[in-house]
XYZ file of C-alpha atoms in Angstrom:
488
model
C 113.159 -98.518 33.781
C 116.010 -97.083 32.894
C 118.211 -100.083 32.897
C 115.556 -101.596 30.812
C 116.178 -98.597 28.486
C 120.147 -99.035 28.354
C 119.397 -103.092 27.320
C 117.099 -102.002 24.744
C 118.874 -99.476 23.467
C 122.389 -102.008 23.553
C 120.044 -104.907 21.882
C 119.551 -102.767 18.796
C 123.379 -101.844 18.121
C 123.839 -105.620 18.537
C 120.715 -106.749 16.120
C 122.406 -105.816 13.160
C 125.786 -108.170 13.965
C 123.450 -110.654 14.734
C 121.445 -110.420 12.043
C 123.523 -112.676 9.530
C 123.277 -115.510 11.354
C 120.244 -115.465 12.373
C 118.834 -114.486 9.195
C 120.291 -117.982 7.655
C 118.692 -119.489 10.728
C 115.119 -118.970 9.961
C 113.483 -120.793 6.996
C 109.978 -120.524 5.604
C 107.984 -123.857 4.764
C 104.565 -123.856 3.066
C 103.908 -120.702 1.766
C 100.690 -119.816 0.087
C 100.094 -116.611 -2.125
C 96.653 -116.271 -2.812
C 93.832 -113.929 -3.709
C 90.783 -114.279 -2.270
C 88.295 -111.909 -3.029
C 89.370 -108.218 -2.941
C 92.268 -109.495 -0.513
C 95.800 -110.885 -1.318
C 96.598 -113.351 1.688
C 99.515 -114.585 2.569
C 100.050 -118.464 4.923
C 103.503 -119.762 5.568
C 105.310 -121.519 8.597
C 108.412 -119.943 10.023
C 110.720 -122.248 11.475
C 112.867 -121.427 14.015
C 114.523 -124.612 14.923
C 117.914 -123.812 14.536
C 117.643 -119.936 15.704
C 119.736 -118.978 18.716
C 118.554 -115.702 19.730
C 120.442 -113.638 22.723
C 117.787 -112.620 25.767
C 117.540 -108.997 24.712
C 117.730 -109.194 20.980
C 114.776 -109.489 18.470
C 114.338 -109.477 14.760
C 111.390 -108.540 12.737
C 110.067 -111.112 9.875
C 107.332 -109.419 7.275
C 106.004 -110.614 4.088
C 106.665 -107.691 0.981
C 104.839 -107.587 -2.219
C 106.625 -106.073 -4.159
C 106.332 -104.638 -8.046
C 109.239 -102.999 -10.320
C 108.319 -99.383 -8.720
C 106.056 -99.978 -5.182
C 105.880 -102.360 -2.424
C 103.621 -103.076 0.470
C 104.247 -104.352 3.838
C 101.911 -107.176 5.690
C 102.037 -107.474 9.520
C 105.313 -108.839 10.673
C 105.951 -111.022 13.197
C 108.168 -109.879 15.980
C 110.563 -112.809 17.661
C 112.193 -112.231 20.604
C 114.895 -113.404 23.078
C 113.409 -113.694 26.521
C 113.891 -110.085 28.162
C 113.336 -108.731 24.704
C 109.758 -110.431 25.155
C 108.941 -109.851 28.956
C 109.291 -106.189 27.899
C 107.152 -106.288 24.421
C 104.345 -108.025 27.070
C 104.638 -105.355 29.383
C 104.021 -102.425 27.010
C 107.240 -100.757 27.510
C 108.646 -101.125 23.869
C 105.302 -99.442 22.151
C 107.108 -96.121 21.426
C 110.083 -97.244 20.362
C 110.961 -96.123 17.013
C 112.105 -99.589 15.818
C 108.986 -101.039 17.051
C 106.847 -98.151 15.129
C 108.297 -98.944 11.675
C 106.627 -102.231 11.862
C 102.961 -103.327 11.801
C 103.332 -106.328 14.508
C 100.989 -108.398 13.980
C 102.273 -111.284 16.582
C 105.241 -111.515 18.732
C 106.652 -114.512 19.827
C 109.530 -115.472 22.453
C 112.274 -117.828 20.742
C 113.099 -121.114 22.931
C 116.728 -120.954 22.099
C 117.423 -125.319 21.525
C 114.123 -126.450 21.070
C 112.028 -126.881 17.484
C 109.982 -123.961 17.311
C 107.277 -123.368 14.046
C 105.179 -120.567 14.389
C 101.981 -120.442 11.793
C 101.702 -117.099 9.928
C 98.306 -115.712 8.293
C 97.260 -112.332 7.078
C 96.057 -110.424 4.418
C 95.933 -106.861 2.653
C 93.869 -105.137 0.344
C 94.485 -106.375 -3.159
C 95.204 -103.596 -5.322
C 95.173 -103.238 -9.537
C 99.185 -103.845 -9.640
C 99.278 -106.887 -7.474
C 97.886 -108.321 -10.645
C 100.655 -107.654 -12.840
C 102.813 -110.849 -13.546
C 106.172 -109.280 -11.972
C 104.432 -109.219 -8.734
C 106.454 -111.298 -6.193
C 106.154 -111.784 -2.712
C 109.269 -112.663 -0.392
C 109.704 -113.057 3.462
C 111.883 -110.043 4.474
C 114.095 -110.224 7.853
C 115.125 -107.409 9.789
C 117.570 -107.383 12.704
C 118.136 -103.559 12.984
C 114.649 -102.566 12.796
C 115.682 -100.278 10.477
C 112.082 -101.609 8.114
C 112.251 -104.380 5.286
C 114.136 -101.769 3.224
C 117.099 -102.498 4.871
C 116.090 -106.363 5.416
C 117.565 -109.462 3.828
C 115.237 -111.711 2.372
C 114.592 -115.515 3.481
C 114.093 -117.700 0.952
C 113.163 -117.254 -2.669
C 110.403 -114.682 -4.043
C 106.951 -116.238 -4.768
C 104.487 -114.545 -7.825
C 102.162 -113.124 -6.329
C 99.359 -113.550 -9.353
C 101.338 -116.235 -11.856
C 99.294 -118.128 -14.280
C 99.406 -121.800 -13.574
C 100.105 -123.114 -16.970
C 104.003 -123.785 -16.182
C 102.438 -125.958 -12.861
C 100.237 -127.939 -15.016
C 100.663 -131.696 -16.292
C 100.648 -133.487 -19.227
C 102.020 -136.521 -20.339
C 102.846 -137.814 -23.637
C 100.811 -141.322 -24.702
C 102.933 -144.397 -24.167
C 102.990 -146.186 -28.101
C 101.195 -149.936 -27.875
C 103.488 -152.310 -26.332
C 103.347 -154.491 -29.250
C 104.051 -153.083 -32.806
C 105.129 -154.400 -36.215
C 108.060 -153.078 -37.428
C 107.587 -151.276 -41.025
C 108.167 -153.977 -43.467
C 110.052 -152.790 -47.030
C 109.610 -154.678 -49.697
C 111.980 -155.208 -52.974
C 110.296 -157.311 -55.575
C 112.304 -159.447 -58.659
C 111.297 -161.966 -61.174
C 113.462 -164.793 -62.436
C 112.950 -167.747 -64.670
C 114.198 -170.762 -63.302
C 113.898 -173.505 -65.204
C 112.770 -177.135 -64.672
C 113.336 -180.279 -66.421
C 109.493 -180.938 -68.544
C 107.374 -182.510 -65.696
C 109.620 -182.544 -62.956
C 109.888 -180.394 -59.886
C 113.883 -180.500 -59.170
C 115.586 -177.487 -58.436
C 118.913 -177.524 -60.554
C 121.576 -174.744 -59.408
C 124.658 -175.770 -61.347
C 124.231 -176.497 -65.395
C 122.116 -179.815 -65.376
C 121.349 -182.025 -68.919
C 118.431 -183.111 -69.202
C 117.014 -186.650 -70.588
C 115.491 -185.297 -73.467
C 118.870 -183.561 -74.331
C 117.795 -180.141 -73.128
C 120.813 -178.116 -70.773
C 119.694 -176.124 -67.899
C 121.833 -173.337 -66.358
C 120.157 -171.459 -63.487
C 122.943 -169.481 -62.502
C 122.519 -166.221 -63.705
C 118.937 -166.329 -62.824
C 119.741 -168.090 -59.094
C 122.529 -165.017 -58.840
C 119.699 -162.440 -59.982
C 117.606 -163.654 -56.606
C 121.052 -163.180 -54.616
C 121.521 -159.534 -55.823
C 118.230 -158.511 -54.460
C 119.124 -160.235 -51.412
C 122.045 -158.818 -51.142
C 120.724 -154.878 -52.310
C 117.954 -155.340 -49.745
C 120.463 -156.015 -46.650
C 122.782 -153.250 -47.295
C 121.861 -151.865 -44.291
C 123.592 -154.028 -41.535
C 120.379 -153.024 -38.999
C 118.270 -154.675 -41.216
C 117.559 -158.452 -41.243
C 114.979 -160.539 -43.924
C 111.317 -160.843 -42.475
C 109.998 -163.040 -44.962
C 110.383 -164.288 -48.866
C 107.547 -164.840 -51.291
C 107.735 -166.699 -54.048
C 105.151 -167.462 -56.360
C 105.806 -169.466 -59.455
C 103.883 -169.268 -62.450
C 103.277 -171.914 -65.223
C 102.109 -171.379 -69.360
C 98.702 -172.631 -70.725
C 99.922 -176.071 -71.658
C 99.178 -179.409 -70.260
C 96.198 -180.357 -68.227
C 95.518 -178.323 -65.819
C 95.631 -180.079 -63.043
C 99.196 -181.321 -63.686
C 99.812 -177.855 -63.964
C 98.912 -177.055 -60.443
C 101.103 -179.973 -59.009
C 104.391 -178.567 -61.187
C 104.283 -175.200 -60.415
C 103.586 -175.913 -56.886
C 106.261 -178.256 -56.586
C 108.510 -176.171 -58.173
C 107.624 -173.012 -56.088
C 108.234 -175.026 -52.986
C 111.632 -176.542 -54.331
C 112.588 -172.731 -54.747
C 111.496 -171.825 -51.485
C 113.199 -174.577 -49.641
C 116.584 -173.619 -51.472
C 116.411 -169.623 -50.831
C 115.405 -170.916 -46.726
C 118.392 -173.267 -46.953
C 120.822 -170.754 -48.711
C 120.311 -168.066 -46.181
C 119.835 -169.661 -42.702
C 116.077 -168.399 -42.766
C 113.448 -169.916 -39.748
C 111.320 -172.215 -41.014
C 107.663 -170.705 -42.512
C 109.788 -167.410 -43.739
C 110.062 -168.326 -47.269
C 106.520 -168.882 -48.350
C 105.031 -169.900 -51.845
C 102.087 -169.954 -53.915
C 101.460 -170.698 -57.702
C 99.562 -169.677 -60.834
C 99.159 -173.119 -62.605
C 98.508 -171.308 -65.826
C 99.494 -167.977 -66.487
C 96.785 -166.590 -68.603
C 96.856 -163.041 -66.576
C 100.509 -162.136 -68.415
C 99.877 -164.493 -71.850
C 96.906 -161.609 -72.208
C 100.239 -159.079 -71.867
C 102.165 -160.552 -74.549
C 98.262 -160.508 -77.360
C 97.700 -156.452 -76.540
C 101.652 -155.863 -76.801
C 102.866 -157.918 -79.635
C 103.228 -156.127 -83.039
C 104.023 -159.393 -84.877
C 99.949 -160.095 -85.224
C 97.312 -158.666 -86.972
C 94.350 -156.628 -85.399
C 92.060 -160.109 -86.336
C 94.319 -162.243 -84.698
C 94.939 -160.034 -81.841
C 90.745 -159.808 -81.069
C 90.402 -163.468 -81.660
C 93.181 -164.437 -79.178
C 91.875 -161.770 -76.446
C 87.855 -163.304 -76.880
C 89.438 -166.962 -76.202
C 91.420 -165.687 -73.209
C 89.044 -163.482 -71.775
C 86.412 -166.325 -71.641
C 85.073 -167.267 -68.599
C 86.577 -170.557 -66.868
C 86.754 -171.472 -63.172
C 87.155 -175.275 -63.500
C 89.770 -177.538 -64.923
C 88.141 -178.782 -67.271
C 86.834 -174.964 -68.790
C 90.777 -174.376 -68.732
C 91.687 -177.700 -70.371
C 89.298 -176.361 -73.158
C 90.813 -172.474 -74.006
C 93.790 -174.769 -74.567
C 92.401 -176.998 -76.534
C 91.375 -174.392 -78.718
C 94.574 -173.188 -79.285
C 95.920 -176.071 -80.552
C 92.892 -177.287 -82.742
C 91.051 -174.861 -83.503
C 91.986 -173.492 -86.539
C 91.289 -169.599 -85.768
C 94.444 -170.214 -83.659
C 96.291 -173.003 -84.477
C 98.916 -172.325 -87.146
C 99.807 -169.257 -84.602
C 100.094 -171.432 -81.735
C 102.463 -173.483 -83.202
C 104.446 -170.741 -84.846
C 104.628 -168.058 -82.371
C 102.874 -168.745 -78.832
C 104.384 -172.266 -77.867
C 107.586 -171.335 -79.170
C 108.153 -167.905 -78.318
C 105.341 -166.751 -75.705
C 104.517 -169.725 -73.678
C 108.201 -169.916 -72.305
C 108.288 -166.477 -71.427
C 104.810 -167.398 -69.392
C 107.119 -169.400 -67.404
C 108.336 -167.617 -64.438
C 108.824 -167.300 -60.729
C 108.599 -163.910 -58.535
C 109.788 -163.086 -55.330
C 109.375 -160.599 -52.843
C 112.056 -159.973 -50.719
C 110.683 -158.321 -47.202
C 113.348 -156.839 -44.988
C 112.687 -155.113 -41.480
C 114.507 -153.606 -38.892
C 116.235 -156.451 -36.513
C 116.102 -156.070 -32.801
C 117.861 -153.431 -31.320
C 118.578 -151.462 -28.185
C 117.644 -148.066 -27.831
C 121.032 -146.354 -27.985
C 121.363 -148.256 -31.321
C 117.507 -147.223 -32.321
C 118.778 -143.447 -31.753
C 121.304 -143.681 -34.604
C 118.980 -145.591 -36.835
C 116.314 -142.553 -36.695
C 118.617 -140.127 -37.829
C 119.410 -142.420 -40.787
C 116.602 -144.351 -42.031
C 113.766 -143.702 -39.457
C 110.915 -144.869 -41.953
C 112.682 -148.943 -40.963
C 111.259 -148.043 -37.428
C 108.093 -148.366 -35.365
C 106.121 -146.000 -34.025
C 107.028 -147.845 -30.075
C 110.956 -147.742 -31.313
C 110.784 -144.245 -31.892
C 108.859 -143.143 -28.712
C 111.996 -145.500 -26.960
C 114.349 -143.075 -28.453
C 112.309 -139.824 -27.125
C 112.553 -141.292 -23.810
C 116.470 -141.226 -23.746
C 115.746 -137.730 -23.844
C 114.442 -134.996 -20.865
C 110.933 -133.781 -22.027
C 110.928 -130.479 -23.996
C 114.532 -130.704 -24.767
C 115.366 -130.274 -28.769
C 116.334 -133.760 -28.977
C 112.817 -134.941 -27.699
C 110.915 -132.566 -29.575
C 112.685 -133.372 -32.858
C 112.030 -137.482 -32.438
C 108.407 -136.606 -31.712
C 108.512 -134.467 -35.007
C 109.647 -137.690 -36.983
C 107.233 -139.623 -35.112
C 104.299 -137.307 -36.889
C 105.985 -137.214 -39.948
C 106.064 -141.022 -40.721
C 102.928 -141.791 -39.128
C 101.153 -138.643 -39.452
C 97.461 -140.567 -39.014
C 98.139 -142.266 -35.849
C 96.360 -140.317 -33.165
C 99.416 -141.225 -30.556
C 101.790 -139.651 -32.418
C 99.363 -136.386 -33.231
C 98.680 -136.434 -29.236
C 101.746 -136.510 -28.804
C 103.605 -133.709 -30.527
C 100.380 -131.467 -29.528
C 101.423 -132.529 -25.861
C 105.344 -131.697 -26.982
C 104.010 -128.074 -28.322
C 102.105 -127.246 -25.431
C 105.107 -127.856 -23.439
C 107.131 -125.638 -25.362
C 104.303 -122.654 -25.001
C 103.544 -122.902 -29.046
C 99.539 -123.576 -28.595
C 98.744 -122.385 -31.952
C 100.621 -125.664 -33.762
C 98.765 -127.657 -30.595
C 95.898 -126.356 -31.439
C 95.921 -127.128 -35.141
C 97.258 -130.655 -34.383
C 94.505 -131.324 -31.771
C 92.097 -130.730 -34.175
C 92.747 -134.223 -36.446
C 91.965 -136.238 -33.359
C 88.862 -137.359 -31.411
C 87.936 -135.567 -28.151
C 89.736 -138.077 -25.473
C 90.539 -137.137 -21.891
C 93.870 -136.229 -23.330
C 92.783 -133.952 -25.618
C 90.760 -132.480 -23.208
C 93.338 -132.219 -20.775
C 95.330 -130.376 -23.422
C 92.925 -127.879 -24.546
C 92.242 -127.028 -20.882
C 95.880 -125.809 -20.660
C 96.404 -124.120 -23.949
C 92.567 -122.008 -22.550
C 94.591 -121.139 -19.387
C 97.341 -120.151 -21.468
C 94.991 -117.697 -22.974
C 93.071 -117.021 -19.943
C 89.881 -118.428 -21.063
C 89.536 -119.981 -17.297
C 86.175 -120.544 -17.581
C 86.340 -122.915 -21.193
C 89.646 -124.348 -18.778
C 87.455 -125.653 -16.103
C 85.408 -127.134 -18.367
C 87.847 -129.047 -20.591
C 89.896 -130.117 -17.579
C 86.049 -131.333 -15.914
C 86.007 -133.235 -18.917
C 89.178 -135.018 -18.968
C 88.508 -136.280 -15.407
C 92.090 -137.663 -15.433
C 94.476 -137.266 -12.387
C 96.491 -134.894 -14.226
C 93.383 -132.682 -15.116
C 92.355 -132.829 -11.824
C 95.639 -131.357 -10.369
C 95.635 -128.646 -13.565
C 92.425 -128.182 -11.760
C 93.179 -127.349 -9.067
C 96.226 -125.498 -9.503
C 93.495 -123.264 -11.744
C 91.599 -122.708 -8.893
């Protein structure tokens, strides 16, 4: 016995020198902190594979919850080397005041070289401060058995009572695949001019057979300036051209339709030519007779009198649908003599040519670009870019940083309507802990299993468990089913 007493005795002046290592030996896997009814319980694995413990040295391993001001020990669990352990079995360590400072609730001998695990469970009353949210719990060893005081701790602390909110999932809404880039539009008229009942397109000064000179330069050059003003931006490339040329009351009307068709189309094919544009991007369409703006010139003009003016606007606001009902409101004008002398005076000469015009409507977009290149163009001119481009930038960045956030900001702010983008910068202020803007946001959506998924963290956030459940029962998702359970 006594012998036994002098090993003891020598094991605990040599527990502390070996504590270090030993300490860094042991490792804790799969450790759950839980309260379950009025108990706070504790499972974990200690593994003791790389422990080498000497035959009559032991170390002491016991959970602590612990608080700012109080602590509470569970059970340890007692390893031991092999004489350490024949002795523990035998009931001759029992009074020893090492042994007395700890609440053993299992001893086990360490096989020095071989993998060794050994399962730990226990619990302890749960008490009003275990509640608090500084509450941890960490695995204390002690080589000395001087009590977890003294001890080292393995591992990192665990909360004790933590709300699960920072555990929980929820993923931002992938854009459509497939989205039209914004289209901007910059509109012009010009008034090119053809030779009388011909469909040519003359760019340098042409003379006509009758005499007449045509110079379409300034007015070709007009077209090029908007061209040019709409691709200032080098990121930006033409989408598609409209032109739509418009003809005056004169002439059949059915001639009419062939000229200013065939001279919207000559246009067209020029501008397509001019700037290397695919084929079906310069489109055209025609007003054979362009009553609509000779209506503009009767309310405006001050060169008429209030008679003249009513009798002009009766004529032109006359029904006609047919050729032959427009054919007629021109024969009127000329013959009639309500309107004759003034359509020889002052609308064929004067208004009539002014009647004679093209339009175009330049549309520009944003060309095809890589996402490095997309993340300069959204600090620039974002309102050029899709809703998909601008989710591609977010993704250069890690969730919740400020360079997400503030691309799924811009993402509201130019498409404020589009329930992806509200999803998604509720799901970008959940993740940054500000519910209250979620909240609000969520609101201008329809219930979806997102939504619901989101609303059953921001009611854990709160601690509204109960409305949690529900929302996250709701959602049925994968996510909410995790959220779920980590609620649980």
């Amino acid at each position: 016995m006594n012998s036994i007493r002098k090993a003891l005795a020598f094991a605990a002046a040599a527990l502390m020198a070996a504590g270090m290592s030993a300490r860094e030996e042991v490792k804790t896997e799969n450790v759950d902190v839980r309260v379950a009814g009025d108990y706070l319980s504790v499972n974990a694995d200690l593994v003791l594979d790389s422990m080498k413990l000497q035959s009559n040295h032991q170390v002491f391993i016991t959970p602590v919850v612990t608080s700012d001001s109080v602590s509470v020990d569970f059970p340890s669990v007692l390893v031991s080397g092999r004489n350490m352990h024949l002795s523990y079995l035998r009931g001759v360590l029992k009074n020893f005041p090492e042994i007395k400072k700890h609440d053993i609730g299992r001893e086990v001998e360490r096989k020095n070289g071989k993998m060794q695990s050994v399962p730990y469970t226990a619990r302890i009353p749960l008490e009003p401060w275990m509640k608090s949210k500084n509450v941890t719990l960490a695995f204390v060893y002690d080589s000395c058995g001087c009590g977890t005081q003294f001890g080292r701790r393995i591992g990192p602390s665990v909360p004790v009572f933590e709300n699960p909110v920072p555990n929980m999932t929820a993923r931002m809404l992938p854009a459509p695949a497939m989205m039209e880039v914004p289209i901007e539009k910059h509109e012009g008229r010009a008034r090119i001019q053809f030779e009388v009942d011909r469909t040519e397109l003359h760019v340098d000064p042409y003379k006509c057979r009758n005499g007449q000179r045509i110079d379409n330069r300034d007015q070709i050059a007009m077209i090029d300036d908007s061209v040019k003003y709409a691709l200032t931006d080098p990121n930006v490339e033409i989408a598609e051209i409209n032109i739509c040329g418009y003809a005056s009351p004169e002439s059949p009307y059915l001639h009419n339709v062939e000229l200013a068709s065939g001279r919207s189309k000559a246009l067209a094919e020029y501008l397509a030519d001019r700037y290397s544009l695919p084929k079906g991007s310069v489109k055209y369409s025609s007003v054979p007779e362009n009553w609509g703006e000779f209506r503009e010139e009767v309310l405006v003009s001050n060169e008429i009198s209030e008679e003249e003016r009513k009798l002009l606007l009766e004529l032109i606001d006359a029904p006609a649908t047919t050729p032959e009902e427009y054919d007629h409101k021109e024969w009127m004008l000329k013959n009639d003599k309500r309107y004759s002398k003034l359509y020889k005076t002052k609308i064929l000469p004067e208004w009539f040519p002014r009647l004679r015009a093209t339009t175009f409507a330049i549309h520009t977009r944003l060309k095809p670009l890589d996402d490095q290149k997309l993340a300069e163009v959204i600090k620039t001119t974002p309102e050029k870019m899709s809703l998909n481009q601008m989710f591609r930038v977010a993704n250069l960045y890690a969730p919740g940083s400020p360079e997400y956030n503030e691309v799924i900001q811009t993402a509201l702010k130019y498409y404020p309507h589009n329930e992806i983008a509200i999803i998604n910068a509720a799901t970008a202020a959940v993740l940054d802990e500000d519910y209250e803007t979620a909240k609000e946001l969520l609101k201008r959506v329809d219930n979806s299993p997102e939504v619901y998924n989101l609303l059953g963290i921001i009611a854990t956030a709160e601690e509204r468990f109960d409305a949690a459940e529900s929302y996250f029962r709701k959602a049925g998702t994968d996510d909410a089913e995790r959220n779920l359970e980590l609620l649980k």
